[in-house]
Coordinates of C-alpha atoms in Angstrom, one line a residue:
M1 CA -57.0 81.5 53.3
V2 CA -58.6 78.2 54.6
L3 CA -55.7 76.2 53.5
A4 CA -53.3 78.5 55.5
L5 CA -55.5 78.4 58.6
W6 CA -55.7 74.6 58.3
V7 CA -51.9 74.3 57.9
C8 CA -51.4 76.7 61.0
G9 CA -53.7 74.6 63.1
L10 CA -52.0 71.4 62.1
V11 CA -48.6 72.9 63.0
V12 CA -49.9 73.9 66.4
V13 CA -51.5 70.5 67.1
L14 CA -48.2 68.7 66.0
V15 CA -46.2 71.0 68.3
A16 CA -48.5 70.3 71.3
V17 CA -48.5 66.5 70.7
G18 CA -44.7 66.6 70.5
L19 CA -44.5 68.5 73.8
F20 CA -46.9 66.1 75.4
V21 CA -44.9 63.2 74.2
F22 CA -41.8 64.8 75.4
G23 CA -43.4 65.4 79.0
L24 CA -44.8 61.9 79.1
R25 CA -41.4 60.5 78.4
R26 CA -39.8 62.3 81.2
R27 CA -42.6 61.4 83.6
L28 CA -42.3 57.7 82.7
I29 CA -38.6 57.8 83.3
Q30 CA -39.1 59.4 86.7
R31 CA -42.0 57.3 87.7
S32 CA -39.9 54.4 89.3
G33 CA -38.1 57.0 91.4
G34 CA -34.3 57.2 92.1
T35 CA -33.8 59.9 89.4
F36 CA -31.6 63.1 89.5
D37 CA -30.7 65.7 86.9
C38 CA -27.2 64.9 85.7
S39 CA -25.2 66.4 82.8
V40 CA -22.5 64.2 81.1
R41 CA -19.4 64.9 79.0
W42 CA -18.1 61.7 77.5
N43 CA -14.5 60.9 76.2
M44 CA -12.7 63.6 78.0
S45 CA -8.9 64.3 78.0
A46 CA -7.1 64.2 81.3
E47 CA -7.0 67.9 81.5
P48 CA -10.2 69.7 82.5
D49 CA -11.9 71.5 79.7
I50 CA -13.7 74.7 81.0
S51 CA -14.9 75.9 77.6
G52 CA -18.4 74.4 78.3
K53 CA -18.4 72.4 75.1
G54 CA -19.6 68.8 75.1
W55 CA -22.0 68.9 78.0
V56 CA -25.3 67.2 77.4
Y57 CA -28.1 67.7 79.9
G58 CA -29.9 64.6 81.1
V59 CA -31.6 62.6 83.7
A60 CA -30.0 59.6 85.5
R61 CA -31.9 56.8 87.1
Y62 CA -30.5 54.3 89.7
S63 CA -31.4 50.8 88.4
G64 CA -29.9 48.2 90.7
D65 CA -26.2 48.0 90.2
R66 CA -26.3 50.5 87.3
I67 CA -27.3 54.0 86.3
D68 CA -29.3 54.6 83.2
W69 CA -28.7 58.0 81.8
F70 CA -31.3 59.6 79.4
R71 CA -30.9 62.7 77.4
V72 CA -33.5 65.3 78.3
F73 CA -34.0 66.6 74.8
S74 CA -34.9 63.2 73.1
Y75 CA -37.7 61.0 72.4
A76 CA -35.8 57.7 72.8
P77 CA -37.4 55.5 75.4
R78 CA -34.1 53.6 76.2
P79 CA -31.2 55.2 78.1
R80 CA -28.4 56.7 76.0
R81 CA -25.7 55.6 78.4
V82 CA -25.5 52.8 81.1
L83 CA -23.0 53.0 83.8
E84 CA -22.3 49.9 85.9
R85 CA -21.3 50.5 89.5
S86 CA -18.4 48.0 89.4
A87 CA -16.9 49.8 86.5
I88 CA -17.1 53.4 87.7
E89 CA -13.9 55.0 89.3
V90 CA -14.1 58.5 90.7
I91 CA -11.1 60.4 89.9
D92 CA -11.6 64.1 91.1
R93 CA -14.3 66.4 92.1
R94 CA -14.4 70.3 91.2
L95 CA -16.6 73.2 90.8
P96 CA -17.5 74.4 87.2
E97 CA -15.2 77.0 85.9
G98 CA -15.2 79.6 83.1
E99 CA -18.0 79.0 80.4
E100 CA -18.8 75.7 82.1
E101 CA -20.8 77.6 84.6
L102 CA -23.2 78.6 81.8
A103 CA -23.5 75.4 80.3
L104 CA -24.4 73.5 83.6
L105 CA -27.1 74.0 86.2
S106 CA -26.3 76.7 88.8
D107 CA -25.6 74.4 91.7
A108 CA -23.7 71.8 89.9
V109 CA -20.5 69.9 90.9
V110 CA -18.4 68.3 88.3
L111 CA -17.2 64.7 89.0
G112 CA -14.5 63.2 87.0
C113 CA -14.8 59.5 86.5
L114 CA -13.4 56.6 84.5
H115 CA -15.9 54.0 83.2
R116 CA -14.3 51.0 81.5
E117 CA -11.1 53.0 80.7
T118 CA -13.3 55.9 79.2
R119 CA -12.9 59.3 80.9
L120 CA -16.1 61.1 81.6
E121 CA -17.5 63.9 83.7
L122 CA -20.8 64.0 85.5
A123 CA -22.3 67.2 86.6
M124 CA -25.0 67.1 89.3
S125 CA -26.2 68.9 92.3
E126 CA -24.5 68.7 95.7
D127 CA -27.4 66.6 97.1
A128 CA -27.3 64.3 94.0
L129 CA -23.6 63.9 94.4
T130 CA -24.0 62.8 98.1
G131 CA -26.5 60.2 97.0
F132 CA -24.4 59.1 94.0
L133 CA -21.2 58.6 96.2
A134 CA -23.3 56.8 98.8
W135 CA -24.6 54.5 96.1
L136 CA -21.2 53.8 94.9
E137 CA -19.8 52.9 98.4
A138 CA -22.9 50.8 99.1
A139 CA -21.6 48.1 96.6
P140 CA -22.2 44.5 97.7
P141 CA -19.3 42.8 99.4
G142 CA -16.4 41.7 97.1
Q143 CA -17.1 44.4 94.5
R144 CA -14.4 46.8 93.7
V145 CA -15.2 50.5 94.5
N146 CA -12.9 53.3 93.7
V147 CA -13.9 56.7 95.2
A148 CA -11.4 59.3 95.4

C-alpha cells in the first residue's frame, strides 16, 4: 500500500514538473516579445487540402529578418522552423474550409506561401496576419518581397 502511494505521488510530481517546464518554455519564447499563435502545414501540394490533416499548432516569433517557429507541444528550446523574410513568397489567402475549421483556431486565416521553393501554409488570426504582411513589406531596400 505504501509503495502504491509512493508511486502515485511520484507520478503526480513528474506530471507537475513536466507541465511547469512546458509553461516555462512558452514563457521564455514569448519573453522577448513579437510572438503570435501560428499553425503551420509544410510541403503542401498546389491544391488546398481542406481535410485538416498536417496542421501543427505553434508560436512564431519575429527575430530580425526571420521568423522562428516553435511547436507548442514540445520541450525543444530551439525553433522547429526558421523562415527568412527574403525567402518568403505569399501566394494566396483564404479562410479555413471543411474539417480545417476544426483543426485551426476559430479566427484563423490561411496564408499560402513559398519558402525556398517549398510550399507551406500558415494559419493565424487576422491581427497577426496584418502584422506579418507589414513585416514582410518592411524589408530593407534592395530585398525582394513577394506579397500577393
